[in-house]
């Protein structure tokens, strides 16, 4: 028997791709699933995406939509849609058609093999060489930090068991990373190669700055590895300083003087830089603690349209 599935798509400035996206996705899901729904979460689009969504709902009974009050970010919008999903499996994909709906059947194969989360990884990376390099190794590192080392890449094209959301049902923070939240409920992750198509309309919203910001969020918001690294770094330089002290004392006893201002300046610079680096890590964690203490929600819903 075919399974049931909820497709969740965050929408941001995508009025030109919505018609084709909904049409192709509906046709594919009709053949793959017994029952299905498509949830479009408008993440504060500045174009006419919401008007286009409202018109599409009249033509597609499987379509429902959530309009957020402002732009909260892709993962925040995904969290909103995932919480609204009503079927046993949840599919997420981007709104720019770089994730072809015709490739969804490959993700279903992974679920049928007993995995809880299946990522669709592109055979050929569609972005620039610097971004591909950065994304590949950062995602590999993050997967290890999340406790899923067998996964060598993560993607926004994913299919997973909806009941995994039970592990983060009480999560209420403005800093959201869906893949880290999914890892709270399972370690049965896998990846499947899929074909991706180049973006035909507009440009990617992920700049280098946003990628770095997201990486810092994941490292300091969902793992204690940086704190442990700061502790190890501090301990290492303490030992280094101890050996330097022995060297200075020994030389003073043997020669009676310790020449070398450059040597002293270098030592001071190394230790000062290490302290500032460690303080920066502590500052990132304090910032996350502050943001959670303000109880700012990850999103605010303005309107929901369903049939």
C-alpha positions as YAML, in Angstrom:
chain: A
units: angstrom
residues:
- id: 1
  name: UNK
  ca: [0.00, 0.00, 0.00]
- id: 2
  name: UNK
  ca: [1.23, 3.46, -0.85]
- id: 3
  name: UNK
  ca: [2.17, 5.75, 2.08]
- id: 4
  name: UNK
  ca: [0.75, 9.20, 2.83]
- id: 5
  name: UNK
  ca: [2.92, 12.29, 2.66]
- id: 6
  name: UNK
  ca: [2.94, 16.00, 3.48]
- id: 7
  name: UNK
  ca: [5.15, 18.23, 1.31]
- id: 8
  name: UNK
  ca: [6.40, 21.37, 3.05]
- id: 9
  name: UNK
  ca: [7.90, 24.16, 0.95]
- id: 10
  name: UNK
  ca: [9.17, 27.49, 2.32]
- id: 11
  name: UNK
  ca: [8.38, 30.26, -0.14]
- id: 12
  name: UNK
  ca: [10.41, 33.44, -0.53]
- id: 13
  name: UNK
  ca: [10.07, 35.71, -3.59]
- id: 14
  name: UNK
  ca: [9.07, 32.81, -5.85]
- id: 15
  name: UNK
  ca: [5.99, 34.00, -7.70]
- id: 16
  name: UNK
  ca: [7.51, 33.02, -11.07]
- id: 17
  name: UNK
  ca: [8.12, 29.36, -10.16]
- id: 18
  name: UNK
  ca: [5.05, 28.61, -8.04]
- id: 19
  name: UNK
  ca: [2.73, 27.60, -10.88]
- id: 20
  name: UNK
  ca: [5.17, 25.09, -12.35]
- id: 21
  name: UNK
  ca: [6.24, 23.84, -8.91]
- id: 22
  name: UNK
  ca: [2.73, 23.05, -7.67]
- id: 23
  name: UNK
  ca: [1.67, 21.52, -10.99]
- id: 24
  name: UNK
  ca: [4.65, 19.16, -11.28]
- id: 25
  name: UNK
  ca: [4.69, 18.29, -7.58]
- id: 26
  name: UNK
  ca: [0.98, 17.44, -7.52]
- id: 27
  name: UNK
  ca: [1.32, 15.13, -10.50]
- id: 28
  name: UNK
  ca: [4.32, 13.28, -9.03]
- id: 29
  name: UNK
  ca: [2.85, 12.90, -5.54]
- id: 30
  name: UNK
  ca: [-0.43, 11.62, -7.00]
- id: 31
  name: UNK
  ca: [1.46, 8.64, -8.40]
- id: 32
  name: UNK
  ca: [3.71, 8.01, -5.39]
- id: 33
  name: UNK
  ca: [1.39, 8.40, -2.41]
- id: 34
  name: UNK
  ca: [-2.08, 7.29, -1.36]
- id: 35
  name: UNK
  ca: [-2.93, 10.61, 0.28]
- id: 36
  name: UNK
  ca: [-0.88, 13.77, 0.17]
- id: 37
  name: UNK
  ca: [-0.93, 17.47, 0.89]
- id: 38
  name: UNK
  ca: [1.25, 20.40, -0.15]
- id: 39
  name: UNK
  ca: [1.91, 23.07, 2.48]
- id: 40
  name: UNK
  ca: [3.35, 26.35, 1.22]
- id: 41
  name: UNK
  ca: [4.82, 28.57, 3.94]
- id: 42
  name: UNK
  ca: [5.22, 32.15, 2.72]
- id: 43
  name: UNK
  ca: [8.26, 33.47, 4.58]
- id: 44
  name: UNK
  ca: [7.65, 37.21, 4.26]
- id: 45
  name: UNK
  ca: [8.04, 37.39, 0.48]
- id: 46
  name: UNK
  ca: [8.47, 40.89, -0.94]
- id: 47
  name: UNK
  ca: [6.93, 40.04, -4.31]
- id: 48
  name: UNK
  ca: [3.44, 38.76, -5.15]
- id: 49
  name: UNK
  ca: [4.07, 35.20, -3.95]
- id: 50
  name: UNK
  ca: [1.20, 35.25, -1.44]
- id: 51
  name: UNK
  ca: [-1.31, 36.45, -4.04]
- id: 52
  name: UNK
  ca: [-0.15, 33.72, -6.40]
- id: 53
  name: UNK
  ca: [-0.45, 31.11, -3.63]
- id: 54
  name: UNK
  ca: [-3.98, 32.30, -2.83]
- id: 55
  name: UNK
  ca: [-5.02, 31.85, -6.45]
- id: 56
  name: UNK
  ca: [-3.43, 28.40, -6.72]
- id: 57
  name: UNK
  ca: [-5.35, 27.14, -3.67]
- id: 58
  name: UNK
  ca: [-8.61, 27.61, -5.58]
- id: 59
  name: UNK
  ca: [-7.38, 25.19, -8.25]
- id: 60
  name: UNK
  ca: [-5.57, 22.58, -6.15]
- id: 61
  name: UNK
  ca: [-7.59, 20.95, -3.33]
- id: 62
  name: UNK
  ca: [-4.42, 19.37, -1.88]
- id: 63
  name: UNK
  ca: [-2.87, 22.78, -1.35]
- id: 64
  name: UNK
  ca: [-2.80, 24.71, 1.93]
- id: 65
  name: UNK
  ca: [-0.84, 27.82, 2.82]
- id: 66
  name: UNK
  ca: [0.59, 29.61, 5.83]
- id: 67
  name: UNK
  ca: [1.54, 33.28, 5.68]
- id: 68
  name: UNK
  ca: [4.15, 34.41, 8.20]
- id: 69
  name: UNK
  ca: [4.16, 37.98, 9.45]
- id: 70
  name: UNK
  ca: [7.70, 38.65, 8.23]
- id: 71
  name: UNK
  ca: [10.79, 36.88, 6.95]
- id: 72
  name: UNK
  ca: [12.07, 34.52, 9.65]
- id: 73
  name: UNK
  ca: [14.40, 32.32, 7.60]
- id: 74
  name: UNK
  ca: [14.13, 29.09, 5.64]
- id: 75
  name: UNK
  ca: [14.49, 26.72, 8.59]
- id: 76
  name: UNK
  ca: [12.01, 28.67, 10.72]
- id: 77
  name: UNK
  ca: [9.45, 28.46, 7.91]
- id: 78
  name: UNK
  ca: [10.16, 24.74, 7.56]
- id: 79
  name: UNK
  ca: [9.56, 24.22, 11.28]
- id: 80
  name: UNK
  ca: [6.20, 25.93, 10.95]
- id: 81
  name: UNK
  ca: [5.19, 23.72, 8.03]
- id: 82
  name: UNK
  ca: [6.46, 20.52, 9.65]
- id: 83
  name: UNK
  ca: [4.33, 21.19, 12.72]
- id: 84
  name: UNK
  ca: [1.30, 21.57, 10.45]
- id: 85
  name: UNK
  ca: [1.90, 18.32, 8.54]
- id: 86
  name: UNK
  ca: [-0.79, 15.67, 9.06]
- id: 87
  name: UNK
  ca: [0.59, 12.59, 7.28]
- id: 88
  name: UNK
  ca: [3.17, 10.02, 8.40]
- id: 89
  name: UNK
  ca: [5.93, 11.21, 6.08]
- id: 90
  name: UNK
  ca: [7.13, 14.74, 5.43]
- id: 91
  name: UNK
  ca: [8.88, 15.90, 2.28]
- id: 92
  name: UNK
  ca: [10.78, 19.20, 2.13]
- id: 93
  name: UNK
  ca: [12.18, 20.86, -0.97]
- id: 94
  name: UNK
  ca: [13.11, 24.31, -2.22]
- id: 95
  name: UNK
  ca: [10.78, 26.62, -4.12]
- id: 96
  name: UNK
  ca: [13.11, 27.31, -7.07]
- id: 97
  name: UNK
  ca: [12.70, 23.90, -8.80]
- id: 98
  name: UNK
  ca: [16.36, 23.00, -8.32]
- id: 99
  name: UNK
  ca: [14.93, 19.92, -6.61]
- id: 100
  name: UNK
  ca: [12.92, 18.30, -9.43]
- id: 101
  name: UNK
  ca: [9.73, 16.66, -8.13]
- id: 102
  name: UNK
  ca: [10.42, 13.82, -10.55]
- id: 103
  name: UNK
  ca: [13.31, 12.73, -8.29]
- id: 104
  name: UNK
  ca: [11.15, 12.22, -5.19]
- id: 105
  name: UNK
  ca: [10.69, 8.51, -5.92]
- id: 106
  name: UNK
  ca: [14.38, 7.98, -5.09]
- id: 107
  name: UNK
  ca: [13.82, 9.36, -1.58]
- id: 108
  name: UNK
  ca: [10.84, 7.05, -1.13]
- id: 109
  name: UNK
  ca: [13.14, 4.11, -1.90]
- id: 110
  name: UNK
  ca: [15.38, 5.13, 1.01]
- id: 111
  name: UNK
  ca: [12.43, 5.28, 3.40]
- id: 112
  name: UNK
  ca: [11.29, 1.82, 2.26]
- id: 113
  name: UNK
  ca: [14.75, 0.51, 3.21]
- id: 114
  name: UNK
  ca: [14.05, 1.41, 6.85]
- id: 115
  name: UNK
  ca: [15.71, 4.80, 7.22]
- id: 116
  name: UNK
  ca: [14.00, 7.64, 9.09]
- id: 117
  name: UNK
  ca: [15.61, 10.52, 7.17]
- id: 118
  name: UNK
  ca: [16.66, 10.43, 3.52]
- id: 119
  name: UNK
  ca: [18.58, 13.28, 1.86]
- id: 120
  name: UNK
  ca: [18.64, 13.85, -1.87]
- id: 121
  name: UNK
  ca: [22.22, 14.82, -2.73]
- id: 122
  name: UNK
  ca: [22.93, 16.27, -6.19]
- id: 123
  name: UNK
  ca: [25.12, 14.30, -8.57]
- id: 124
  name: UNK
  ca: [26.60, 17.60, -9.73]
- id: 125
  name: UNK
  ca: [26.79, 20.59, -7.42]
- id: 126
  name: UNK
  ca: [24.90, 23.48, -9.10]
- id: 127
  name: UNK
  ca: [26.65, 26.41, -7.41]
- id: 128
  name: UNK
  ca: [29.97, 28.17, -7.84]
- id: 129
  name: UNK
  ca: [33.20, 26.29, -7.06]
- id: 130
  name: UNK
  ca: [33.90, 28.22, -3.83]
- id: 131
  name: UNK
  ca: [30.40, 27.62, -2.49]
- id: 132
  name: UNK
  ca: [30.45, 23.95, -3.46]
- id: 133
  name: UNK
  ca: [33.77, 23.46, -1.67]
- id: 134
  name: UNK
  ca: [32.64, 25.35, 1.41]
- id: 135
  name: UNK
  ca: [29.27, 23.59, 1.58]
- id: 136
  name: UNK
  ca: [30.70, 20.10, 1.09]
- id: 137
  name: UNK
  ca: [33.20, 20.17, 3.93]
- id: 138
  name: UNK
  ca: [31.11, 22.23, 6.32]
- id: 139
  name: UNK
  ca: [28.16, 19.85, 5.94]
- id: 140
  name: UNK
  ca: [30.45, 16.86, 6.44]
- id: 141
  name: UNK
  ca: [31.76, 18.44, 9.64]
- id: 142
  name: UNK
  ca: [28.28, 19.32, 10.86]
- id: 143
  name: UNK
  ca: [27.01, 15.80, 10.22]
- id: 144
  name: UNK
  ca: [29.74, 14.45, 12.50]
- id: 145
  name: UNK
  ca: [28.92, 17.00, 15.19]
- id: 146
  name: UNK
  ca: [25.24, 15.97, 15.02]
- id: 147
  name: UNK
  ca: [26.19, 12.34, 15.65]
- id: 148
  name: UNK
  ca: [25.45, 11.03, 12.13]
- id: 149
  name: UNK
  ca: [28.96, 10.43, 10.73]
- id: 150
  name: UNK
  ca: [27.74, 7.99, 8.06]
- id: 151
  name: UNK
  ca: [26.04, 10.92, 6.31]
- id: 152
  name: UNK
  ca: [28.55, 12.81, 4.21]
- id: 153
  name: UNK
  ca: [26.21, 15.57, 3.12]
- id: 154
  name: UNK
  ca: [22.90, 17.15, 4.08]
- id: 155
  name: UNK
  ca: [20.35, 18.86, 1.90]
- id: 156
  name: UNK
  ca: [17.06, 20.72, 2.03]
- id: 157
  name: UNK
  ca: [15.68, 18.01, -0.30]
- id: 158
  name: UNK
  ca: [14.69, 15.45, 2.33]
- id: 159
  name: UNK
  ca: [12.02, 12.90, 3.21]
- id: 160
  name: UNK
  ca: [11.54, 11.82, 6.82]
- id: 161
  name: UNK
  ca: [9.12, 10.28, 9.29]
- id: 162
  name: UNK
  ca: [6.83, 12.99, 10.59]
- id: 163
  name: UNK
  ca: [6.83, 11.55, 14.12]
- id: 164
  name: UNK
  ca: [10.43, 12.73, 14.49]
- id: 165
  name: UNK
  ca: [8.95, 16.12, 15.32]
- id: 166
  name: UNK
  ca: [7.94, 14.68, 18.69]
- id: 167
  name: UNK
  ca: [11.59, 15.02, 19.74]
- id: 168
  name: UNK
  ca: [11.46, 18.80, 19.32]
- id: 169
  name: UNK
  ca: [7.80, 19.46, 20.09]
- id: 170
  name: UNK
  ca: [8.76, 21.95, 22.84]
- id: 171
  name: UNK
  ca: [11.53, 23.64, 20.88]
- id: 172
  name: UNK
  ca: [10.98, 27.40, 20.95]
- id: 173
  name: UNK
  ca: [14.00, 29.37, 19.81]
- id: 174
  name: UNK
  ca: [14.48, 31.90, 17.00]
- id: 175
  name: UNK
  ca: [17.61, 29.98, 15.93]
- id: 176
  name: UNK
  ca: [16.41, 26.92, 14.01]
- id: 177
  name: UNK
  ca: [18.33, 24.25, 12.11]
- id: 178
  name: UNK
  ca: [16.00, 21.46, 11.03]
- id: 179
  name: UNK
  ca: [18.67, 18.81, 10.47]
- id: 180
  name: UNK
  ca: [20.01, 19.19, 14.01]
- id: 181
  name: UNK
  ca: [16.47, 18.89, 15.37]
- id: 182
  name: UNK
  ca: [15.87, 15.72, 13.35]
- id: 183
  name: UNK
  ca: [19.06, 14.20, 14.78]
- id: 184
  name: UNK
  ca: [17.52, 14.51, 18.26]
- id: 185
  name: UNK
  ca: [15.05, 11.77, 17.37]
- id: 186
  name: UNK
  ca: [17.04, 9.30, 15.25]
- id: 187
  name: UNK
  ca: [20.41, 8.27, 13.88]
- id: 188
  name: UNK
  ca: [18.97, 6.37, 10.90]
- id: 189
  name: UNK
  ca: [20.01, 8.83, 8.20]
- id: 190
  name: UNK
  ca: [21.04, 8.10, 4.64]
- id: 191
  name: UNK
  ca: [21.73, 9.92, 1.38]
- id: 192
  name: UNK
  ca: [20.68, 9.16, -2.19]
- id: 193
  name: UNK
  ca: [22.08, 10.78, -5.31]
- id: 194
  name: UNK
  ca: [19.56, 12.78, -7.31]
- id: 195
  name: UNK
  ca: [19.65, 15.05, -10.32]
- id: 196
  name: UNK
  ca: [19.35, 18.75, -9.64]
- id: 197
  name: UNK
  ca: [18.57, 21.42, -12.21]
- id: 198
  name: UNK
  ca: [20.11, 24.90, -12.34]
- id: 199
  name: UNK
  ca: [18.06, 27.73, -10.92]
- id: 200
  name: UNK
  ca: [16.18, 29.29, -13.83]
- id: 201
  name: UNK
  ca: [14.67, 32.30, -12.04]
- id: 202
  name: UNK
  ca: [16.37, 34.72, -9.67]
- id: 203
  name: UNK
  ca: [19.47, 34.14, -7.57]
- id: 204
  name: UNK
  ca: [20.21, 32.15, -4.45]
- id: 205
  name: UNK
  ca: [19.45, 33.92, -1.18]
- id: 206
  name: UNK
  ca: [22.39, 32.24, 0.53]
- id: 207
  name: UNK
  ca: [25.36, 34.57, 0.32]
- id: 208
  name: UNK
  ca: [28.78, 33.72, 1.72]
- id: 209
  name: UNK
  ca: [27.96, 35.77, 4.83]
- id: 210
  name: UNK
  ca: [24.72, 33.84, 5.42]
- id: 211
  name: UNK
  ca: [26.50, 30.51, 4.99]
- id: 212
  name: UNK
  ca: [29.13, 31.49, 7.56]
- id: 213
  name: UNK
  ca: [26.42, 32.77, 9.91]
- id: 214
  name: UNK
  ca: [24.48, 29.51, 9.58]
- id: 215
  name: UNK
  ca: [27.63, 27.51, 10.27]
- id: 216
  name: UNK
  ca: [28.32, 29.49, 13.45]
- id: 217
  name: UNK
  ca: [24.70, 29.03, 14.53]
- id: 218
  name: UNK
  ca: [24.93, 25.27, 14.15]
- id: 219
  name: UNK
  ca: [28.30, 24.98, 15.88]
- id: 220
  name: UNK
  ca: [27.35, 27.12, 18.87]
- id: 221
  name: UNK
  ca: [23.59, 26.51, 19.01]
- id: 222
  name: UNK
  ca: [23.37, 22.73, 18.75]
- id: 223
  name: UNK
  ca: [26.71, 21.34, 19.97]
- id: 224
  name: UNK
  ca: [29.24, 21.96, 22.75]
- id: 225
  name: UNK
  ca: [32.25, 21.09, 20.56]
- id: 226
  name: UNK
  ca: [33.48, 24.73, 20.31]
- id: 227
  name: UNK
  ca: [33.40, 25.07, 24.11]
- id: 228
  name: UNK
  ca: [35.41, 21.91, 24.51]
- id: 229
  name: UNK
  ca: [37.81, 23.14, 21.83]
- id: 230
  name: UNK
  ca: [38.25, 26.41, 23.76]
- id: 231
  name: UNK
  ca: [38.99, 24.43, 26.93]
- id: 232
  name: UNK
  ca: [41.53, 22.26, 25.10]
- id: 233
  name: UNK
  ca: [43.09, 25.33, 23.54]
- id: 234
  name: UNK
  ca: [43.38, 27.02, 26.93]
- id: 235
  name: UNK
  ca: [44.91, 23.93, 28.50]
- id: 236
  name: UNK
  ca: [47.39, 23.56, 25.64]
- id: 237
  name: UNK
  ca: [48.61, 27.12, 25.91]
- id: 238
  name: UNK
  ca: [48.82, 26.82, 29.68]
- id: 239
  name: UNK
  ca: [51.26, 23.95, 29.18]
- id: 240
  name: UNK
  ca: [53.06, 25.99, 26.55]
- id: 241
  name: UNK
  ca: [53.36, 28.90, 28.98]
- id: 242
  name: UNK
  ca: [54.64, 26.58, 31.70]
- id: 243
  name: UNK
  ca: [57.44, 25.30, 29.46]
- id: 244
  name: UNK
  ca: [58.28, 28.86, 28.44]
- id: 245
  name: UNK
  ca: [58.55, 29.75, 32.15]
- id: 246
  name: UNK
  ca: [60.97, 26.85, 32.70]
- id: 247
  name: UNK
  ca: [63.02, 28.02, 29.73]
- id: 248
  name: UNK
  ca: [63.15, 31.60, 30.99]
- id: 249
  name: UNK
  ca: [64.13, 30.59, 34.52]
- id: 250
  name: UNK
  ca: [66.80, 28.17, 33.27]
- id: 251
  name: UNK
  ca: [68.31, 30.78, 30.98]
- id: 252
  name: UNK
  ca: [68.27, 33.39, 33.72]
- id: 253
  name: UNK
  ca: [70.11, 31.05, 36.10]
- id: 254
  name: UNK
  ca: [72.71, 30.18, 33.47]
- id: 255
  name: UNK
  ca: [73.27, 33.54, 31.77]
- id: 256
  name: UNK
  ca: [71.87, 36.07, 34.23]
- id: 257
  name: UNK
  ca: [69.81, 37.93, 31.60]
- id: 258
  name: UNK
  ca: [67.03, 37.26, 29.11]
- id: 259
  name: UNK
  ca: [67.40, 39.38, 25.97]
- id: 260
  name: UNK
  ca: [64.78, 39.41, 23.25]
- id: 261
  name: UNK
  ca: [61.87, 41.85, 23.12]
- id: 262
  name: UNK
  ca: [60.53, 40.20, 19.92]
- id: 263
  name: UNK
  ca: [60.35, 36.90, 21.79]
- id: 264
  name: UNK
  ca: [58.38, 38.49, 24.63]
- id: 265
  name: UNK
  ca: [56.08, 40.39, 22.25]
- id: 266
  name: UNK
  ca: [55.34, 37.20, 20.29]
- id: 267
  name: UNK
  ca: [54.42, 35.30, 23.47]
- id: 268
  name: UNK
  ca: [52.11, 38.11, 24.62]
- id: 269
  name: UNK
  ca: [50.46, 38.27, 21.19]
- id: 270
  name: UNK
  ca: [49.86, 34.50, 21.06]
- id: 271
  name: UNK
  ca: [48.31, 34.37, 24.51]
- id: 272
  name: UNK
  ca: [46.20, 37.50, 23.96]
- id: 273
  name: UNK
  ca: [44.87, 36.16, 20.67]
- id: 274
  name: UNK
  ca: [44.02, 32.83, 22.27]
- id: 275
  name: UNK
  ca: [42.14, 34.53, 25.09]
- id: 276
  name: UNK
  ca: [40.15, 36.73, 22.70]
- id: 277
  name: UNK
  ca: [39.33, 33.73, 20.51]
- id: 278
  name: UNK
  ca: [38.05, 31.78, 23.52]
- id: 279
  name: UNK
  ca: [36.04, 34.78, 24.72]
- id: 280
  name: UNK
  ca: [34.48, 35.01, 21.27]
- id: 281
  name: UNK
  ca: [33.28, 31.40, 21.55]
- id: 282
  name: UNK
  ca: [31.86, 32.06, 25.01]
- id: 283
  name: UNK
  ca: [30.18, 35.18, 23.62]
- id: 284
  name: UNK
  ca: [28.41, 33.17, 20.91]
- id: 285
  name: UNK
  ca: [26.99, 30.80, 23.51]
- id: 286
  name: UNK
  ca: [25.93, 33.69, 25.73]
- id: 287
  name: UNK
  ca: [24.17, 35.28, 22.76]
- id: 288
  name: UNK
  ca: [22.16, 32.09, 22.19]
- id: 289
  name: UNK
  ca: [21.30, 31.89, 25.89]
- id: 290
  name: UNK
  ca: [20.13, 35.50, 25.80]
- id: 291
  name: UNK
  ca: [17.97, 34.94, 22.71]
- id: 292
  name: UNK
  ca: [16.31, 31.90, 24.27]
- id: 293
  name: UNK
  ca: [15.74, 33.74, 27.54]
- id: 294
  name: UNK
  ca: [13.75, 36.44, 25.70]
- id: 295
  name: UNK
  ca: [11.28, 33.70, 24.62]
- id: 296
  name: UNK
  ca: [11.15, 35.12, 21.09]
- id: 297
  name: UNK
  ca: [9.19, 32.64, 18.94]
- id: 298
  name: UNK
  ca: [10.76, 31.06, 15.85]
- id: 299
  name: UNK
  ca: [7.89, 32.40, 13.71]
- id: 300
  name: UNK
  ca: [4.54, 34.18, 13.97]
- id: 301
  name: UNK
  ca: [1.63, 33.12, 11.74]
- id: 302
  name: UNK
  ca: [-0.49, 35.82, 10.16]
- id: 303
  name: UNK
  ca: [-2.93, 33.71, 8.14]
- id: 304
  name: UNK
  ca: [-3.68, 30.07, 7.29]
- id: 305
  name: UNK
  ca: [-5.63, 28.97, 4.23]
- id: 306
  name: UNK
  ca: [-6.85, 25.38, 3.94]
- id: 307
  name: UNK
  ca: [-9.62, 23.51, 2.20]
...
